[in-house]
PDB file of C-alpha atoms in Angstrom:
ATOM      1  CA  MET A   1      -0.108  -0.038  -0.019  1.00 33.00           C
ATOM      2  CA  GLN A   2       1.401   3.325  -1.056  1.00 37.00           C
ATOM      3  CA  THR A   3       1.865   6.228   1.576  1.00 39.00           C
ATOM      4  CA  ALA A   4       0.060   9.519   1.114  1.00 39.00           C
ATOM      5  CA  SER A   5       3.249  11.228   0.092  1.00 45.00           C
ATOM      6  CA  ALA A   6       4.171   8.571  -2.396  1.00 44.00           C
ATOM      7  CA  GLN A   7       0.627   8.739  -3.891  1.00 39.00           C
ATOM      8  CA  LYS A   8       0.884  12.504  -4.259  1.00 45.00           C
ATOM      9  CA  ALA A   9       4.322  12.229  -5.843  1.00 50.00           C
ATOM     10  CA  LYS A  10       3.056   9.631  -8.346  1.00 54.00           C
ATOM     11  CA  GLY A  11       3.188  11.163 -11.818  1.00 67.00           C
ATOM     12  CA  LYS A  12       5.235  14.105 -10.784  1.00 92.00           C
ATOM     13  CA  LEU A  13       8.655  14.467 -12.175  1.00 97.00           C
ATOM     14  CA  PRO A  14      11.508  14.712  -9.825  1.00 98.00           C
ATOM     15  CA  GLU A  15      12.826  18.219  -9.237  1.00 98.00           C
ATOM     16  CA  VAL A  16      16.460  19.309 -10.006  1.00 98.00           C
ATOM     17  CA  LEU A  17      17.910  22.425  -8.623  1.00 98.00           C
ATOM     18  CA  LEU A  18      21.038  23.717 -10.431  1.00 98.00           C
ATOM     19  CA  ARG A  19      23.010  26.031  -8.035  1.00 98.00           C
ATOM     20  CA  ILE A  20      25.873  27.649 -10.073  1.00 98.00           C
ATOM     21  CA  ASP A  21      28.507  28.925  -7.673  1.00 98.00           C
ATOM     22  CA  ASP A  22      31.273  31.686  -7.993  1.00 98.00           C
ATOM     23  CA  ILE A  23      29.459  33.914 -10.506  1.00 98.00           C
ATOM     24  CA  GLY A  24      30.894  37.339 -10.736  1.00 98.00           C
ATOM     25  CA  MET A  25      34.343  35.955  -9.713  1.00 98.00           C
ATOM     26  CA  ASN A  26      35.632  37.085 -13.180  1.00 98.00           C
ATOM     27  CA  HIS A  27      34.565  37.797 -16.839  1.00 98.00           C
ATOM     28  CA  ALA A  28      34.847  34.135 -17.683  1.00 98.00           C
ATOM     29  CA  THR A  29      32.316  33.040 -15.186  1.00 98.00           C
ATOM     30  CA  ASN A  30      29.964  35.742 -16.376  1.00 98.00           C
ATOM     31  CA  MET A  31      30.191  34.718 -20.004  1.00 98.00           C
ATOM     32  CA  ALA A  32      29.375  31.154 -18.888  1.00 98.00           C
ATOM     33  CA  ILE A  33      26.308  32.159 -16.856  1.00 98.00           C
ATOM     34  CA  GLU A  34      25.006  34.155 -19.930  1.00 98.00           C
ATOM     35  CA  LYS A  35      25.319  31.038 -22.147  1.00 98.00           C
ATOM     36  CA  LEU A  36      23.326  29.018 -19.634  1.00 98.00           C
ATOM     37  CA  ALA A  37      20.796  31.806 -19.068  1.00 98.00           C
ATOM     38  CA  GLN A  38      20.227  31.972 -22.854  1.00 98.00           C
ATOM     39  CA  THR A  39      18.798  28.539 -22.854  1.00 97.00           C
ATOM     40  CA  GLY A  40      15.864  29.639 -20.828  1.00 97.00           C
ATOM     41  CA  MET A  41      16.270  26.814 -18.160  1.00 97.00           C
ATOM     42  CA  PRO A  42      15.696  27.825 -14.594  1.00 98.00           C
ATOM     43  CA  PHE A  43      18.860  27.817 -12.329  1.00 98.00           C
ATOM     44  CA  SER A  44      20.123  29.691  -9.191  1.00 98.00           C
ATOM     45  CA  ALA A  45      23.342  31.749  -9.566  1.00 98.00           C
ATOM     46  CA  SER A  46      25.337  32.276  -6.396  1.00 98.00           C
ATOM     47  CA  VAL A  47      27.073  35.646  -6.979  1.00 98.00           C
ATOM     48  CA  MET A  48      30.153  36.813  -5.237  1.00 98.00           C
ATOM     49  CA  PHE A  49      29.353  40.371  -4.592  1.00 98.00           C
ATOM     50  CA  ALA A  50      32.709  40.906  -2.966  1.00 98.00           C
ATOM     51  CA  CYS A  51      34.436  40.372  -6.263  1.00 98.00           C
ATOM     52  CA  PRO A  52      35.296  42.859  -8.961  1.00 93.00           C
ATOM     53  CA  TRP A  53      33.218  41.528 -11.775  1.00 97.00           C
ATOM     54  CA  TYR A  54      29.731  41.398  -9.856  1.00 98.00           C
ATOM     55  CA  GLN A  55      28.482  44.501 -11.678  1.00 98.00           C
ATOM     56  CA  GLU A  56      28.702  42.723 -15.037  1.00 98.00           C
ATOM     57  CA  THR A  57      26.954  39.752 -13.632  1.00 98.00           C
ATOM     58  CA  VAL A  58      23.980  41.923 -12.382  1.00 98.00           C
ATOM     59  CA  ALA A  59      23.811  43.414 -15.753  1.00 98.00           C
ATOM     60  CA  ILE A  60      23.635  40.086 -17.398  1.00 98.00           C
ATOM     61  CA  LEU A  61      21.124  38.364 -14.994  1.00 98.00           C
ATOM     62  CA  LYS A  62      18.679  41.243 -15.042  1.00 97.00           C
ATOM     63  CA  LYS A  63      17.901  40.176 -18.666  1.00 97.00           C
ATOM     64  CA  TYR A  64      16.910  36.664 -17.693  1.00 98.00           C
ATOM     65  CA  PRO A  65      13.854  35.983 -15.582  1.00 96.00           C
ATOM     66  CA  ASN A  66      14.806  32.234 -15.447  1.00 97.00           C
ATOM     67  CA  ALA A  67      17.972  33.106 -13.453  1.00 97.00           C
ATOM     68  CA  ASP A  68      17.443  33.201  -9.743  1.00 98.00           C
ATOM     69  CA  VAL A  69      20.132  35.071  -7.660  1.00 98.00           C
ATOM     70  CA  GLY A  70      21.795  34.281  -4.330  1.00 98.00           C
ATOM     71  CA  VAL A  71      24.558  35.955  -2.351  1.00 99.00           C
ATOM     72  CA  HIS A  72      27.612  33.626  -2.199  1.00 98.00           C
ATOM     73  CA  LEU A  73      28.878  34.791   1.218  1.00 98.00           C
ATOM     74  CA  THR A  74      32.617  35.303   0.705  1.00 98.00           C
ATOM     75  CA  LEU A  75      35.178  35.182   3.426  1.00 98.00           C
ATOM     76  CA  THR A  76      38.146  33.638   1.526  1.00 98.00           C
ATOM     77  CA  ALA A  77      40.083  34.350  -1.792  1.00 98.00           C
ATOM     78  CA  GLU A  78      41.609  31.213  -3.075  1.00 97.00           C
ATOM     79  CA  TRP A  79      43.413  32.093  -6.244  1.00 97.00           C
ATOM     80  CA  LYS A  80      47.144  32.731  -6.605  1.00 95.00           C
ATOM     81  CA  TYR A  81      47.669  36.320  -7.875  1.00 95.00           C
ATOM     82  CA  TYR A  82      43.902  36.957  -8.183  1.00 97.00           C
ATOM     83  CA  ARG A  83      42.714  38.196  -4.810  1.00 97.00           C
ATOM     84  CA  TRP A  84      39.837  40.101  -3.411  1.00 98.00           C
ATOM     85  CA  GLY A  85      39.090  41.658   0.112  1.00 98.00           C
ATOM     86  CA  PRO A  86      36.143  42.652   2.174  1.00 98.00           C
ATOM     87  CA  VAL A  87      33.290  45.065   0.960  1.00 98.00           C
ATOM     88  CA  THR A  88      33.642  46.904   4.229  1.00 98.00           C
ATOM     89  CA  GLY A  89      37.319  47.630   3.601  1.00 97.00           C
ATOM     90  CA  ARG A  90      40.421  46.237   5.413  1.00 96.00           C
ATOM     91  CA  SER A  91      40.294  48.731   8.276  1.00 98.00           C
ATOM     92  CA  ALA A  92      36.765  47.785   9.250  1.00 98.00           C
ATOM     93  CA  VAL A  93      37.305  44.088   9.560  1.00 98.00           C
ATOM     94  CA  PRO A  94      41.288  43.724  10.274  1.00 98.00           C
ATOM     95  CA  SER A  95      40.734  40.112  11.685  1.00 98.00           C
ATOM     96  CA  LEU A  96      39.468  38.937   8.387  1.00 98.00           C
ATOM     97  CA  VAL A  97      42.323  39.943   6.070  1.00 98.00           C
ATOM     98  CA  ASP A  98      46.092  39.316   5.538  1.00 98.00           C
ATOM     99  CA  SER A  99      48.852  41.896   5.510  1.00 97.00           C
ATOM    100  CA  LEU A 100      47.871  43.035   2.121  1.00 97.00           C
ATOM    101  CA  GLY A 101      44.248  43.512   3.033  1.00 98.00           C
ATOM    102  CA  TYR A 102      42.947  40.483   1.014  1.00 98.00           C
ATOM    103  CA  PHE A 103      40.847  37.545   2.343  1.00 98.00           C
ATOM    104  CA  PHE A 104      42.851  34.442   3.329  1.00 98.00           C
ATOM    105  CA  PRO A 105      42.972  31.561   0.829  1.00 97.00           C
ATOM    106  CA  THR A 106      41.469  29.048   3.051  1.00 96.00           C
ATOM    107  CA  GLY A 107      38.869  28.862   5.976  1.00 96.00           C
ATOM    108  CA  GLU A 108      41.646  27.342   8.135  1.00 96.00           C
ATOM    109  CA  ALA A 109      44.041  30.320   7.611  1.00 97.00           C
ATOM    110  CA  LEU A 110      41.253  32.540   8.514  1.00 98.00           C
ATOM    111  CA  GLN A 111      40.483  30.662  11.685  1.00 97.00           C
ATOM    112  CA  ASN A 112      44.257  30.822  12.607  1.00 97.00           C
ATOM    113  CA  ASN A 113      44.037  34.575  12.344  1.00 97.00           C
ATOM    114  CA  ASN A 114      41.464  34.451  15.149  1.00 97.00           C
ATOM    115  CA  TYR A 115      38.727  36.334  13.427  1.00 98.00           C
ATOM    116  CA  GLN A 116      36.211  38.371  15.439  1.00 98.00           C
ATOM    117  CA  LEU A 117      32.531  37.271  15.071  1.00 98.00           C
ATOM    118  CA  ASP A 118      31.245  40.914  15.018  1.00 98.00           C
ATOM    119  CA  GLU A 119      33.537  41.531  12.022  1.00 98.00           C
ATOM    120  CA  ILE A 120      32.235  38.469  10.164  1.00 98.00           C
ATOM    121  CA  GLU A 121      28.693  39.736  10.689  1.00 98.00           C
ATOM    122  CA  LYS A 122      29.594  43.256   9.568  1.00 98.00           C
ATOM    123  CA  GLU A 123      31.210  42.080   6.301  1.00 98.00           C
ATOM    124  CA  LEU A 124      28.412  39.467   5.486  1.00 98.00           C
ATOM    125  CA  THR A 125      25.984  42.250   6.121  1.00 98.00           C
ATOM    126  CA  ALA A 126      27.711  44.461   3.738  1.00 98.00           C
ATOM    127  CA  GLN A 127      27.798  41.832   1.025  1.00 98.00           C
ATOM    128  CA  ILE A 128      24.038  41.179   1.357  1.00 98.00           C
ATOM    129  CA  GLU A 129      23.088  44.846   1.255  1.00 98.00           C
ATOM    130  CA  ARG A 130      25.431  45.497  -1.735  1.00 98.00           C
ATOM    131  CA  ALA A 131      23.468  42.594  -3.455  1.00 98.00           C
ATOM    132  CA  LEU A 132      20.057  43.977  -2.481  1.00 98.00           C
ATOM    133  CA  ALA A 133      21.075  47.397  -3.771  1.00 98.00           C
ATOM    134  CA  SER A 134      22.094  46.126  -7.001  1.00 98.00           C
ATOM    135  CA  GLY A 135      18.572  45.746  -8.551  1.00 96.00           C
ATOM    136  CA  VAL A 136      18.335  42.121  -8.931  1.00 97.00           C
ATOM    137  CA  HIS A 137      16.011  40.089  -6.830  1.00 97.00           C
ATOM    138  CA  ILE A 138      17.918  38.070  -4.254  1.00 98.00           C
ATOM    139  CA  SER A 139      16.335  34.822  -2.895  1.00 98.00           C
ATOM    140  CA  TYR A 140      19.001  33.189  -0.946  1.00 98.00           C
ATOM    141  CA  ILE A 141      22.375  33.224   0.675  1.00 98.00           C
ATOM    142  CA  ASP A 142      25.058  30.392   0.682  1.00 98.00           C
ATOM    143  CA  PRO A 143      28.722  30.089   1.868  1.00 98.00           C
ATOM    144  CA  HIS A 144      31.678  30.318  -0.487  1.00 98.00           C
ATOM    145  CA  MET A 145      33.903  27.225   0.439  1.00 97.00           C
ATOM    146  CA  GLY A 146      31.411  26.571   3.085  1.00 97.00           C
ATOM    147  CA  VAL A 147      33.106  28.909   5.607  1.00 98.00           C
ATOM    148  CA  ALA A 148      29.990  30.899   6.657  1.00 98.00           C
ATOM    149  CA  LEU A 149      28.450  27.722   7.865  1.00 97.00           C
ATOM    150  CA  SER A 150      31.468  25.873   9.034  1.00 97.00           C
ATOM    151  CA  THR A 151      31.108  26.367  12.822  1.00 97.00           C
ATOM    152  CA  PRO A 152      28.084  26.751  15.202  1.00 96.00           C
ATOM    153  CA  GLU A 153      29.005  30.322  15.662  1.00 98.00           C
ATOM    154  CA  LEU A 154      29.252  31.217  11.924  1.00 98.00           C
ATOM    155  CA  ARG A 155      26.076  29.198  11.301  1.00 97.00           C
ATOM    156  CA  ALA A 156      24.203  31.383  13.838  1.00 97.00           C
ATOM    157  CA  ILE A 157      25.317  34.483  12.172  1.00 98.00           C
ATOM    158  CA  THR A 158      24.294  33.134   8.780  1.00 98.00           C
ATOM    159  CA  GLU A 159      20.938  32.121  10.010  1.00 98.00           C
ATOM    160  CA  LYS A 160      20.536  35.589  11.779  1.00 98.00           C
ATOM    161  CA  LEU A 161      21.117  37.347   8.503  1.00 98.00           C
ATOM    162  CA  ALA A 162      18.739  35.103   6.579  1.00 98.00           C
ATOM    163  CA  ARG A 163      16.035  35.859   8.984  1.00 98.00           C
ATOM    164  CA  LYS A 164      16.859  39.620   8.958  1.00 98.00           C
ATOM    165  CA  TYR A 165      16.676  39.917   5.190  1.00 98.00           C
ATOM    166  CA  LYS A 166      14.011  37.205   4.654  1.00 98.00           C
ATOM    167  CA  LEU A 167      16.232  35.096   2.511  1.00 98.00           C
ATOM    168  CA  GLY A 168      16.684  31.242   2.151  1.00 98.00           C
ATOM    169  CA  ILE A 169      19.886  29.405   3.063  1.00 98.00           C
ATOM    170  CA  SER A 170      21.544  26.956   0.694  1.00 98.00           C
ATOM    171  CA  THR A 171      24.552  24.888   1.985  1.00 97.00           C
ATOM    172  CA  LEU A 172      27.776  23.290   0.823  1.00 95.00           C
ATOM    173  CA  ASN A 173      27.149  20.022   2.417  1.00 94.00           C
ATOM    174  CA  SER A 174      24.163  17.759   3.115  1.00 94.00           C
ATOM    175  CA  ASN A 175      22.881  19.627   6.065  1.00 94.00           C
ATOM    176  CA  THR A 176      20.241  21.449   3.833  1.00 97.00           C
ATOM    177  CA  TYR A 177      17.502  23.721   4.925  1.00 97.00           C
ATOM    178  CA  PHE A 178      14.667  22.808   2.540  1.00 97.00           C
ATOM    179  CA  GLY A 179      14.995  18.980   2.518  1.00 96.00           C
ATOM    180  CA  GLU A 180      17.279  19.077  -0.620  1.00 97.00           C
ATOM    181  CA  THR A 181      19.309  16.054  -1.450  1.00 97.00           C
ATOM    182  CA  TYR A 182      22.920  17.257  -2.052  1.00 97.00           C
ATOM    183  CA  THR A 183      25.528  16.560  -4.767  1.00 97.00           C
ATOM    184  CA  ASP A 184      28.513  18.578  -5.770  1.00 98.00           C
ATOM    185  CA  MET A 185      30.418  18.277  -9.083  1.00 98.00           C
ATOM    186  CA  TRP A 186      33.455  20.407  -8.142  1.00 97.00           C
ATOM    187  CA  GLY A 187      35.753  17.619  -7.092  1.00 94.00           C
ATOM    188  CA  VAL A 188      34.708  14.969  -9.764  1.00 97.00           C
ATOM    189  CA  PRO A 189      37.698  14.262 -12.137  1.00 96.00           C
ATOM    190  CA  VAL A 190      37.284  16.089 -15.485  1.00 96.00           C
ATOM    191  CA  GLU A 191      37.420  12.741 -17.343  1.00 95.00           C
ATOM    192  CA  THR A 192      34.443  11.395 -15.608  1.00 97.00           C
ATOM    193  CA  LYS A 193      32.534  14.624 -14.738  1.00 98.00           C
ATOM    194  CA  LYS A 194      29.785  14.388 -17.296  1.00 97.00           C
ATOM    195  CA  GLN A 195      29.387  10.659 -16.821  1.00 98.00           C
ATOM    196  CA  GLU A 196      29.042  11.147 -12.973  1.00 98.00           C
ATOM    197  CA  PHE A 197      26.523  13.994 -13.701  1.00 98.00           C
ATOM    198  CA  MET A 198      24.317  12.025 -15.972  1.00 98.00           C
ATOM    199  CA  LYS A 199      24.294   9.097 -13.455  1.00 97.00           C
ATOM    200  CA  PHE A 200      23.137  11.537 -10.831  1.00 97.00           C
ATOM    201  CA  ILE A 201      20.429  12.740 -13.297  1.00 97.00           C
ATOM    202  CA  HIS A 202      19.131   9.191 -13.787  1.00 97.00           C
ATOM    203  CA  ASN A 203      18.889   8.440 -10.102  1.00 97.00           C
ATOM    204  CA  LEU A 204      17.053  11.271  -8.676  1.00 98.00           C
ATOM    205  CA  HIS A 205      15.140  11.423  -5.438  1.00 97.00           C
ATOM    206  CA  PRO A 206      11.395  11.149  -6.426  1.00 97.00           C
ATOM    207  CA  THR A 207      10.106  13.694  -3.771  1.00 97.00           C
ATOM    208  CA  ASN A 208      13.068  15.791  -2.294  1.00 97.00           C
ATOM    209  CA  PRO A 209      14.502  18.613  -4.464  1.00 98.00           C
ATOM    210  CA  ASN A 210      17.648  17.325  -5.999  1.00 98.00           C
ATOM    211  CA  LEU A 211      20.287  20.069  -5.405  1.00 98.00           C
ATOM    212  CA  VAL A 212      23.419  19.895  -7.381  1.00 98.00           C
ATOM    213  CA  ILE A 213      26.389  22.365  -7.102  1.00 98.00           C
ATOM    214  CA  ILE A 214      27.964  23.442 -10.386  1.00 98.00           C
ATOM    215  CA  HIS A 215      30.959  25.678 -11.089  1.00 98.00           C
ATOM    216  CA  ILE A 216      31.154  27.070 -14.700  1.00 98.00           C
ATOM    217  CA  ALA A 217      33.294  29.420 -16.684  1.00 98.00           C
ATOM    218  CA  GLU A 218      34.440  29.670 -20.184  1.00 98.00           C
ATOM    219  CA  SER A 219      38.027  28.498 -20.820  1.00 97.00           C
ATOM    220  CA  SER A 220      40.090  31.566 -21.734  1.00 96.00           C
ATOM    221  CA  PRO A 221      43.493  33.104 -21.132  1.00 96.00           C
ATOM    222  CA  GLU A 222      42.056  34.850 -18.042  1.00 94.00           C
ATOM    223  CA  MET A 223      40.706  31.564 -16.530  1.00 97.00           C
ATOM    224  CA  ASP A 224      43.394  29.222 -17.923  1.00 96.00           C
ATOM    225  CA  VAL A 225      46.199  30.790 -15.673  1.00 96.00           C
ATOM    226  CA  LEU A 226      44.314  30.716 -12.337  1.00 96.00           C
ATOM    227  CA  VAL A 227      45.878  28.531  -9.672  1.00 95.00           C
ATOM    228  CA  ASP A 228      43.788  27.380  -6.774  1.00 95.00           C
ATOM    229  CA  MET A 229      45.550  27.728  -3.529  1.00 93.00           C
ATOM    230  CA  ASN A 230      42.841  25.850  -1.743  1.00 90.00           C
ATOM    231  CA  SER A 231      42.940  22.521  -3.383  1.00 89.00           C
ATOM    232  CA  LYS A 232      45.567  20.351  -5.227  1.00 88.00           C
ATOM    233  CA  LEU A 233      42.464  18.866  -7.065  1.00 91.00           C
ATOM    234  CA  MET A 234      42.419  21.727  -9.295  1.00 94.00           C
ATOM    235  CA  ASN A 235      46.057  21.486 -10.328  1.00 91.00           C
ATOM    236  CA  THR A 236      47.983  18.799 -12.329  1.00 89.00           C
ATOM    237  CA  ALA A 237      50.671  16.653 -10.566  1.00 86.00           C
ATOM    238  CA  ASP A 238      53.328  19.186 -11.717  1.00 87.00           C
ATOM    239  CA  GLY A 239      51.273  22.169 -10.424  1.00 84.00           C
ATOM    240  CA  LYS A 240      49.706  23.424 -13.562  1.00 91.00           C
ATOM    241  CA  PRO A 241      46.120  24.812 -13.204  1.00 96.00           C
ATOM    242  CA  LYS A 242      43.122  22.692 -14.162  1.00 96.00           C
ATOM    243  CA  ALA A 243      40.257  24.801 -12.755  1.00 97.00           C
ATOM    244  CA  SER A 244      39.469  26.290 -16.210  1.00 97.00           C
ATOM    245  CA  LEU A 245      39.177  22.842 -17.755  1.00 97.00           C
ATOM    246  CA  HIS A 246      36.811  21.656 -14.903  1.00 97.00           C
ATOM    247  CA  ARG A 247      34.563  24.733 -15.267  1.00 98.00           C
ATOM    248  CA  GLN A 248      34.403  24.610 -19.010  1.00 98.00           C
ATOM    249  CA  THR A 249      33.510  20.849 -18.655  1.00 98.00           C
ATOM    250  CA  GLU A 250      30.606  21.570 -16.268  1.00 98.00           C
ATOM    251  CA  LEU A 251      29.340  24.175 -18.556  1.00 98.00           C
ATOM    252  CA  ASP A 252      29.487  21.844 -21.620  1.00 98.00           C
ATOM    253  CA  MET A 253      27.553  19.142 -19.691  1.00 98.00           C
ATOM    254  CA  LEU A 254      24.777  21.624 -18.870  1.00 98.00           C
ATOM    255  CA  LEU A 255      24.409  22.828 -22.483  1.00 98.00           C
ATOM    256  CA  SER A 256      24.733  19.212 -23.866  1.00 98.00           C
ATOM    257  CA  PRO A 257      21.747  17.699 -25.694  1.00 97.00           C
ATOM    258  CA  GLU A 258      22.030  14.564 -23.451  1.00 96.00           C
ATOM    259  CA  PHE A 259      21.090  16.685 -20.339  1.00 98.00           C
ATOM    260  CA  ARG A 260      18.777  19.430 -22.001  1.00 97.00           C
ATOM    261  CA  ASN A 261      16.571  16.822 -23.692  1.00 96.00           C
ATOM    262  CA  LEU A 262      15.727  15.133 -20.442  1.00 97.00           C
ATOM    263  CA  ALA A 263      14.056  18.304 -19.100  1.00 95.00           C
ATOM    264  CA  GLU A 264      10.421  17.959 -18.524  1.00 93.00           C
ATOM    265  CA  LYS A 265      10.753  14.338 -19.499  1.00 96.00           C
ATOM    266  CA  LYS A 266      12.935  12.847 -16.758  1.00 97.00           C
ATOM    267  CA  PHE A 267      12.914  15.841 -14.431  1.00 98.00           C
ATOM    268  CA  THR A 268      11.744  19.446 -13.764  1.00 98.00           C
ATOM    269  CA  LEU A 269      14.144  22.207 -13.348  1.00 98.00           C
ATOM    270  CA  ILE A 270      13.547  24.613 -10.383  1.00 98.00           C
ATOM    271  CA  ASN A 271      15.387  27.372  -8.626  1.00 98.00           C
ATOM    272  CA  TYR A 272      15.474  28.628  -5.041  1.00 98.00           C
ATOM    273  CA  ARG A 273      13.003  31.333  -5.805  1.00 98.00           C
ATOM    274  CA  SER A 274      10.435  28.803  -6.903  1.00 98.00           C
ATOM    275  CA  LEU A 275      11.358  26.385  -3.993  1.00 98.00           C
ATOM    276  CA  ILE A 276      10.996  29.096  -1.418  1.00 98.00           C
ATOM    277  CA  LYS A 277       7.654  30.232  -2.856  1.00 97.00           C
ATOM    278  CA  ALA A 278       6.495  26.581  -2.769  1.00 96.00           C
ATOM    279  CA  LYS A 279       7.757  25.802   0.701  1.00 96.00           C
ATOM    280  CA  GLY A 280       7.843  29.125   2.474  1.00 97.00           C
ATOM    281  CA  LEU A 281      10.717  30.651   4.601  1.00 97.00           C
ATOM    282  CA  ASP A 282       8.918  29.518   7.757  1.00 95.00           C
ATOM    283  CA  THR A 283       9.649  25.949   6.901  1.00 94.00           C
ATOM    284  CA  MET A 284      13.498  26.657   6.530  1.00 96.00           C
ATOM    285  CA  LYS A 285      15.246  24.457   9.095  1.00 94.00           C
ATOM    286  CA  ALA A 286      18.675  22.644   9.085  1.00 91.00           C
ATOM    287  CA  SER A 287      18.288  18.952   8.617  1.00 87.00           C
ATOM    288  CA  GLY A 288      20.298  18.508  11.818  1.00 70.00           C
ATOM    289  CA  GLU A 289      23.246  16.489  10.296  1.00 49.00           C
ATOM    290  CA  LYS A 290      26.677  17.316  11.596  1.00 44.00           C
ATOM    291  CA  LEU A 291      28.232  20.258   9.782  1.00 38.00           C
TER     292      LEU A 291
END
């Protein structure tokens, strides 16, 4: 005998929520998000409003109603020679920056600098308020590299800001806030990335939203030289950067006929704007799994 929830789900396609991270980081990510937006498919774009190219991102996304926007809360800057710092300025949040005024490359380095929680809240507030002032509709917040949800104290600040600004929360782990199942393509080898993505698409949870984290960029001279100081997964064995190849591969798999032809046949694409509208912010609650 079927349960009531199973009966309700019968005949309804599984839902896939594409969250595209690190948009606004540079021009290459912006060109990639415009290509994706031009398809008309719904997705959520997590924008780094602390980064230099966010204004171009805003100009692009304003043209596409299928694109939902979130604030990719940023407390780290992981690329060698390409760094960014706080929206508030280095003097306002001295515990969050290195001697040059940039964010640290890893969450561990930030923690070792004995960051002050009031400065964290001040900076994340400034990023959210910059986003809200940009003119694009903001639906949610989520943590770049997981940092803003990585400890109970940081999580409390993030949840406080979500309540204050009436925004949803998306995560970088399986401790989700709207019952999403969680998958991340970032660390999957380039050679098997599309295969693993399509395997995920063919094994979706029938009732929970299926969240998948994607990182896209156009391969270009700008992107090709970026070295990720946070993870050796993004470099070859001899230290040459591979992040550009990873991100072009993830863009290609989203644009591929194999994926796009399954939309509305195998699954329905949603974004956080539609998910929050359906569930309501009052239902937002962490699933309780260990961070």
